[in-house]
Tab-separated table of C-alpha atoms in Angstrom:
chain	number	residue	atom	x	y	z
A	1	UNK	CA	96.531	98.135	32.814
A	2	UNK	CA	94.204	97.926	35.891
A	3	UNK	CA	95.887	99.890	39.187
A	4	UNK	CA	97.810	98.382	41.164
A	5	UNK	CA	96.349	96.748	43.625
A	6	UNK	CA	96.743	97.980	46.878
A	7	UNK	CA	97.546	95.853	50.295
A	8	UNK	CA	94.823	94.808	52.490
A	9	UNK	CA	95.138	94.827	55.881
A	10	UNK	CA	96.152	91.109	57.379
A	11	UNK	CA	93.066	89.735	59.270
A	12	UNK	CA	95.678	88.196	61.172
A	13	UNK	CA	97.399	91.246	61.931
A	14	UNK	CA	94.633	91.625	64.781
A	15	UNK	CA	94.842	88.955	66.541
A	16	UNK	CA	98.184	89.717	67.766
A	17	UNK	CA	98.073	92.751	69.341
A	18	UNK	CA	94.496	91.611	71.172
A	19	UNK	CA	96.796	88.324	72.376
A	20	UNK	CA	99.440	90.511	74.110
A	21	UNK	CA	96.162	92.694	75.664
A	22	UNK	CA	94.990	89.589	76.782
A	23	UNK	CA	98.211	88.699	78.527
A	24	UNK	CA	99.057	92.239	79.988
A	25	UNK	CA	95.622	92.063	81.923
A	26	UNK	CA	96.230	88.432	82.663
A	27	UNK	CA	100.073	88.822	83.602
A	28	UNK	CA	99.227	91.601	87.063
A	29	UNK	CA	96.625	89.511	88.323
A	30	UNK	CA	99.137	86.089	88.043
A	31	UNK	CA	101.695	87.845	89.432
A	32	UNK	CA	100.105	89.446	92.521
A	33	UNK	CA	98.994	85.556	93.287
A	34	UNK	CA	102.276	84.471	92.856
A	35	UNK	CA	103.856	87.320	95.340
A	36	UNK	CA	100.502	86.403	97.910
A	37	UNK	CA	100.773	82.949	97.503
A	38	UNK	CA	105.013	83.157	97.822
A	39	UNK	CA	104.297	84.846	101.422
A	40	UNK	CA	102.015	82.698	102.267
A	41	UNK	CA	104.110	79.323	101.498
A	42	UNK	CA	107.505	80.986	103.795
A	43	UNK	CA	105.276	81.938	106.435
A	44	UNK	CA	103.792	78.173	106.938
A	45	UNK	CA	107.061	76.578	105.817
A	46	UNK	CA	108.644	78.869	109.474
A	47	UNK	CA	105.432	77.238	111.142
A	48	UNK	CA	105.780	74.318	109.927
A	49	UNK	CA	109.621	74.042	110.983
A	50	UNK	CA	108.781	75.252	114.351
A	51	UNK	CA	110.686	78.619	113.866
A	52	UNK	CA	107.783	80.896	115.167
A	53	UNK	CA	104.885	80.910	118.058
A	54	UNK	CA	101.574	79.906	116.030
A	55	UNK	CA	99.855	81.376	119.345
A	56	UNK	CA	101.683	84.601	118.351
A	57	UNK	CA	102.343	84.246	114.756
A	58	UNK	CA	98.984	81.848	113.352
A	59	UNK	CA	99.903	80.729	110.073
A	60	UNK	CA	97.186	81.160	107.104
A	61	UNK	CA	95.697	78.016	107.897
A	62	UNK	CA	94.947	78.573	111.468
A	63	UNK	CA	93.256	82.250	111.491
A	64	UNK	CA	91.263	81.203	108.776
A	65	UNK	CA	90.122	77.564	109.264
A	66	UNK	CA	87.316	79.117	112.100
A	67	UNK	CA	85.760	82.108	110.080
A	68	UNK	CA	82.638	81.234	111.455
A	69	UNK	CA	83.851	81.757	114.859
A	70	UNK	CA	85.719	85.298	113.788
A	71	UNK	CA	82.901	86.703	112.562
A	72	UNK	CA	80.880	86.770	115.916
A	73	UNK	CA	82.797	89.330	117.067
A	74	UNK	CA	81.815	91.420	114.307
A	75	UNK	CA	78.558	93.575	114.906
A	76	UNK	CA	76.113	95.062	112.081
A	77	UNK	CA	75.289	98.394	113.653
A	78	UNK	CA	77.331	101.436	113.788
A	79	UNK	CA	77.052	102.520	117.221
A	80	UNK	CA	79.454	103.776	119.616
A	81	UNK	CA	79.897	100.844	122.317
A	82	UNK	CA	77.107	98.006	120.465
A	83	UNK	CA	78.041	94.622	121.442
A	84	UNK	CA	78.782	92.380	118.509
A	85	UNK	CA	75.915	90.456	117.618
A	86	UNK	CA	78.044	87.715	115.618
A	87	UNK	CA	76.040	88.484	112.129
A	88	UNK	CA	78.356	86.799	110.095
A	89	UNK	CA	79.381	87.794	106.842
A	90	UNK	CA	76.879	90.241	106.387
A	91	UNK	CA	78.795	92.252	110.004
A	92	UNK	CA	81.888	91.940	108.348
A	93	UNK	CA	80.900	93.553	105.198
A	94	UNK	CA	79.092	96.258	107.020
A	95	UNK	CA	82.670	96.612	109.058
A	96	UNK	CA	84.129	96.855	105.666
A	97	UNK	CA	81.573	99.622	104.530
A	98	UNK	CA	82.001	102.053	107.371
A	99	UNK	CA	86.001	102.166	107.394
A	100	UNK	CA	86.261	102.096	103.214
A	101	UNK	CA	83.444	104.734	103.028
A	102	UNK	CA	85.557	107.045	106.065
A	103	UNK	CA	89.023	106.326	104.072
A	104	UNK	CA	87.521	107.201	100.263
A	105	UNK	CA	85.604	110.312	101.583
A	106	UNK	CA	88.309	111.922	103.598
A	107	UNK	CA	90.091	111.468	100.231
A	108	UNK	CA	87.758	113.048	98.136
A	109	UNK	CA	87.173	115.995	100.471
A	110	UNK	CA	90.974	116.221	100.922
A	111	UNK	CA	91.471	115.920	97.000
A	112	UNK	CA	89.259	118.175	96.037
A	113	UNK	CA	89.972	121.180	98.686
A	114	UNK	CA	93.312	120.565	98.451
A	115	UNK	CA	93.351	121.120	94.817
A	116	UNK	CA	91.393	124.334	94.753
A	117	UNK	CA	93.411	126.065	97.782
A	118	UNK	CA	96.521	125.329	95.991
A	119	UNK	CA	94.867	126.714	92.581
A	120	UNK	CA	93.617	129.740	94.669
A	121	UNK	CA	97.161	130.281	96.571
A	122	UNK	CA	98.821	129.675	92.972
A	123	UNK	CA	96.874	132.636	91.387
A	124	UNK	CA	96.133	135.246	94.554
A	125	UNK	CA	99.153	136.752	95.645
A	126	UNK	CA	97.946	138.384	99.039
A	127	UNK	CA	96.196	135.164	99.600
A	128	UNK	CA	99.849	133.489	99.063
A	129	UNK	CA	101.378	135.327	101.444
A	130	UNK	CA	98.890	135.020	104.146
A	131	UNK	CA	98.490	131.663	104.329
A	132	UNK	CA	101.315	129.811	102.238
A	133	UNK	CA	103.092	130.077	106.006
A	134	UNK	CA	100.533	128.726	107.953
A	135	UNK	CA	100.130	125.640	105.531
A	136	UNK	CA	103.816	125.215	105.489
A	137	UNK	CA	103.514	125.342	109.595
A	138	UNK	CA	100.712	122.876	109.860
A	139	UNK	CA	101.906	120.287	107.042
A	140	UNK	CA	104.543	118.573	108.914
A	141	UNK	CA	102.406	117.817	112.242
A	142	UNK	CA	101.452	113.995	111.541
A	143	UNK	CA	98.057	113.519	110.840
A	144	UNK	CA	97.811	111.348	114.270
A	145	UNK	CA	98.278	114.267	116.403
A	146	UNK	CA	95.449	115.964	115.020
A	147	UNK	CA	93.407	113.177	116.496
A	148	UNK	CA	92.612	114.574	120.115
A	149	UNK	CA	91.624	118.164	118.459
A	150	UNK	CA	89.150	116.143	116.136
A	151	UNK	CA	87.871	114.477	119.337
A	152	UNK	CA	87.455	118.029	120.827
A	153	UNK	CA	86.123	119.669	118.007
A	154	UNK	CA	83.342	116.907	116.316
A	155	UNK	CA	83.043	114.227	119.308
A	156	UNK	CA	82.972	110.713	119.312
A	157	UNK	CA	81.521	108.832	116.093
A	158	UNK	CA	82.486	109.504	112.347
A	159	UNK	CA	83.804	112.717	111.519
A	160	UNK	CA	86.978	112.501	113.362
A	161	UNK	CA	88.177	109.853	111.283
A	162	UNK	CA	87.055	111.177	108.116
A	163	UNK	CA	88.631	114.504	109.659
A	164	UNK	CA	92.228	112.704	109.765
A	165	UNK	CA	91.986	111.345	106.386
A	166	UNK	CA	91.429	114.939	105.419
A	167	UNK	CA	94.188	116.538	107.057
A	168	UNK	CA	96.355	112.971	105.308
A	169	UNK	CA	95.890	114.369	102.061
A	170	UNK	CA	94.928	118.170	102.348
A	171	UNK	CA	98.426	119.425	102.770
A	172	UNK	CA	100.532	117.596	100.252
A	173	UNK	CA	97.936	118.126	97.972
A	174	UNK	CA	97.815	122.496	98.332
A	175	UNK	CA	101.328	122.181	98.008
A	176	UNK	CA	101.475	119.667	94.833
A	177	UNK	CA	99.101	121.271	93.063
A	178	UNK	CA	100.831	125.191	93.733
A	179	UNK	CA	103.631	123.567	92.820
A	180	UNK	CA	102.427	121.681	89.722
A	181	UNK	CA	100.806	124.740	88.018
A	182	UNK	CA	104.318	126.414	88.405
A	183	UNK	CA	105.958	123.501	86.144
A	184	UNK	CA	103.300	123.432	83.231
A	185	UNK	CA	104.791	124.126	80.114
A	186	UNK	CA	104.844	127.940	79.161
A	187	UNK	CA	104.132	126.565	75.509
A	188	UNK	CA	100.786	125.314	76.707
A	189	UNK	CA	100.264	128.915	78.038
A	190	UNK	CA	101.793	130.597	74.931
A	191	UNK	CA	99.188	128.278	72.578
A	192	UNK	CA	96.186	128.700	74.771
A	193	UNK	CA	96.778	132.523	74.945
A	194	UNK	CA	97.325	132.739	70.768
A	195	UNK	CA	94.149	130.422	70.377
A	196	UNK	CA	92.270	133.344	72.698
A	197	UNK	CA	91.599	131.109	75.534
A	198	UNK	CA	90.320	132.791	78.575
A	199	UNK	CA	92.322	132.611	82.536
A	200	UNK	CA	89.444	129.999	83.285
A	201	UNK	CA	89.291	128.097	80.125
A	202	UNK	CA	93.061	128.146	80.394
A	203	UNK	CA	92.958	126.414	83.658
A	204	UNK	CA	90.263	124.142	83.151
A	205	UNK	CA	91.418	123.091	79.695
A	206	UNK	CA	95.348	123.397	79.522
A	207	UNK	CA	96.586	123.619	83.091
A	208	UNK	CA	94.281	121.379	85.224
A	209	UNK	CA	94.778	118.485	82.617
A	210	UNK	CA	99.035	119.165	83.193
A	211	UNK	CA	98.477	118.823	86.612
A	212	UNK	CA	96.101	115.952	87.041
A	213	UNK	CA	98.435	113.442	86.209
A	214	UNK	CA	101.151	113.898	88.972
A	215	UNK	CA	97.839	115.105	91.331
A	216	UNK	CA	97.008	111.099	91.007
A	217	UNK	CA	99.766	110.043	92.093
A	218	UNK	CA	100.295	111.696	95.281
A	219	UNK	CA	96.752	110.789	96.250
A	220	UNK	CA	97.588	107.177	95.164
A	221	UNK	CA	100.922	107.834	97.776
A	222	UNK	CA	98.638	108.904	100.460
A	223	UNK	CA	96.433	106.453	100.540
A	224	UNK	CA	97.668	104.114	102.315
A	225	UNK	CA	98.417	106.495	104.950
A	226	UNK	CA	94.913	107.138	104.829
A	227	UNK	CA	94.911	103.216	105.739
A	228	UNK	CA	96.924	103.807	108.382
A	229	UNK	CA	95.057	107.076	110.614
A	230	UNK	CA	91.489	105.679	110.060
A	231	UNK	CA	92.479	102.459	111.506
A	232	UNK	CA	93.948	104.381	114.605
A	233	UNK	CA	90.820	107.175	114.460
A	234	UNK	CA	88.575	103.968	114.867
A	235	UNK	CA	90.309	102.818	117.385
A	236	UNK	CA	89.932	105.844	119.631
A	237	UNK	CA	87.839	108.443	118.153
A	238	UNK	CA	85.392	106.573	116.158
A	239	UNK	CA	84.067	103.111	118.245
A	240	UNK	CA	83.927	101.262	115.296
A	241	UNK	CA	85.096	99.564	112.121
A	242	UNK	CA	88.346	97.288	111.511
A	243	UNK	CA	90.425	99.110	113.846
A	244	UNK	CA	88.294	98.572	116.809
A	245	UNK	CA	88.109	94.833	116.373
A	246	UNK	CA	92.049	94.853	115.823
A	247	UNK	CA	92.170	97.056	119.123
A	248	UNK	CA	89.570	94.628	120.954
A	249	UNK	CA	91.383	91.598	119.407
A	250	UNK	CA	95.103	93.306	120.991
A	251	UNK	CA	92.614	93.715	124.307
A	252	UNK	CA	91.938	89.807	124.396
A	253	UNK	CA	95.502	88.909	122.860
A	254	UNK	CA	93.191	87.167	120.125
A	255	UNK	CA	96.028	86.647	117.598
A	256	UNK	CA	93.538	84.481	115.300
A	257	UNK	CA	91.147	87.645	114.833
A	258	UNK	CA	94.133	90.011	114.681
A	259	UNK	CA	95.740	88.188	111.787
A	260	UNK	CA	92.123	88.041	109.850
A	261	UNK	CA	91.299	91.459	110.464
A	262	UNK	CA	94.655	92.478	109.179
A	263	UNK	CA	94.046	90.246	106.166
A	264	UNK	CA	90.735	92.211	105.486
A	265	UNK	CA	92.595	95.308	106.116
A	266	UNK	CA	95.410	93.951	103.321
A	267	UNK	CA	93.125	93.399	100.520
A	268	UNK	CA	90.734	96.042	101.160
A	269	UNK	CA	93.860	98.472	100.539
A	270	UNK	CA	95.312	96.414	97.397
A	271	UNK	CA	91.541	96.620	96.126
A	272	UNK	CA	91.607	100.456	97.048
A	273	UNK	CA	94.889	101.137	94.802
A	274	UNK	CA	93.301	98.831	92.240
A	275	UNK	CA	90.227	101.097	92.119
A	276	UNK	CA	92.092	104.683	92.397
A	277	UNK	CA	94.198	103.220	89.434
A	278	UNK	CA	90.950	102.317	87.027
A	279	UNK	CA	89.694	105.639	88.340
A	280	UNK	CA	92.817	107.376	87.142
A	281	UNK	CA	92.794	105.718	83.949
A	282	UNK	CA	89.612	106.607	82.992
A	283	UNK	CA	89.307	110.211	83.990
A	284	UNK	CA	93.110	110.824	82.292
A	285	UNK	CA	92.337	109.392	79.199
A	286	UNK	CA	94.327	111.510	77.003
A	287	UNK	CA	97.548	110.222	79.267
A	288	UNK	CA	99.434	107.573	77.286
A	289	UNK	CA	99.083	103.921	79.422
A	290	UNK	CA	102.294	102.992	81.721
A	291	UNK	CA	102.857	107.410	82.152
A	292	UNK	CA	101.655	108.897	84.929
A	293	UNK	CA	101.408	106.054	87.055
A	294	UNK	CA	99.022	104.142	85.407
């Protein structure tokens, strides 16, 4: 008698599984249309019935049917005080640049400091005690009130803004991460320690990966108040970007280019959370998909 012959593997057993991959990536994108395109639809249906001011409240349709004429008051240079030159498209995507590049590095800079103070107050006692108090004095004071000392301190232009994103994120992040290291699993320890891991391969290699995770997701939590004190830094302490054309456009009661600026401002932020959240997933590979906020 031959042996018995063994089972093959299906070829249609493949097939399957890359069908419900397909629909997974193809279900979030459908349903953040639907949810856009829902909002849309009741806020032209309360136009349409006459149940709000389009001079106050433009609809979709009417902010956007004059792009051409929005983007003149957009300006290409990134000067203090420059008169918009009405580039166009190519103005508003240098708009774009400036505020996106202040939000992502105040983030990083945040991120990253705030990571290795916490690490530092975590593992330094003396260094604990000095200074755990004065972080746990300075984290409550919202990040706009630090505005007029980053004035002070770095002047007018980009640093102030960048500045307040820092300040956004530094805090919660010392105090995440301090925390963090104080919930990793002593059986993590207790294996690293039999394997003969060293206090900085330990950290690099066992704790820093524990931590990561939840790090993520209070950066992903602060971002959009990132959003938020750029837009008001630009207003006041920068010159320029999106939130000087919405403060011009208040100045001019332009509802039209308030409404498309706030637009921009939408899906620059939905594209921002989209981007931290391929970021995460790729750096946190060994974190099983839907954990850790992914």
């Amino acid at each position: 008698m031959g042996a018995p012959a063994t089972d093959a593997p299906s070829p249609s057993a493949s097939p399957p599984r890359n069908w419900r991959k397909a629909q997974r990536h193809i279900a979030a994108p459908a349903w953040a249309a639907l949810s856009i395109g829902l909002f849309a639809a009741i806020w032209e249906a309360l136009w349409y019935f006459e149940k709000i001011n389009p001079l106050l409240l433009p609809p979709p349709h009417l902010f956007l049917q004059d792009i051409p004429g929005t983007l003149k008051f957009f300006d290409r240079s990134n000067r203090v005080g420059s008169v918009a030159s009405g580039g166009g498209a190519g103005a508003l995507a240098i708009t774009m640049f400036w505020t996106v590049f202040r939000v992502f590095t105040g983030l990083a800079l945040g991120f990253v400091s705030g990571v290795a103070v916490g690490a530092a107050l975590h593992y330094v006692r003396w260094l604990r005690n000095l200074l755990m108090p004065t972080v746990l004095l300075l984290a409550p004071i919202s990040p706009v009130a630090w505005l007029p000392v980053a004035i002070f301190v770095f002047g007018i232009g980009d640093v102030p803004a960048i500045f307040l994103v820092f300040i956004t994120v530094f805090f919660t992040i010392v105090l995440s991460t301090s925390a963090q290291i104080e919930s990793v699993p002593v059986n993590y320890i207790h294996v690293a320690r039999i394997m003969g891991a060293t206090q900085t391969q330990m950290f690099w290699r066992v704790i820093l990966p524990s931590i990561l995770p939840s790090l993520f997701m209070t950066l992903r939590l602060n971002l959009f108040g990132a959003w938020m004190v750029v837009l008001i830094a630009e207003t006041v302490g920068v010159g320029t970007g999106l939130g000087q054309i919405i403060s011009m456009a208040r100045a001019t009661f332009n509802a039209k280019l308030v409404f498309f600026t706030m637009a921009v401002i939408g899906a620059l932020g939905f594209l921002s959370d989209w981007g931290l959240r391929q970021i995460q997933r790729r750096m946190l590979w060994w974190v099983a998909p839907n954990r850790g906020g992914m």
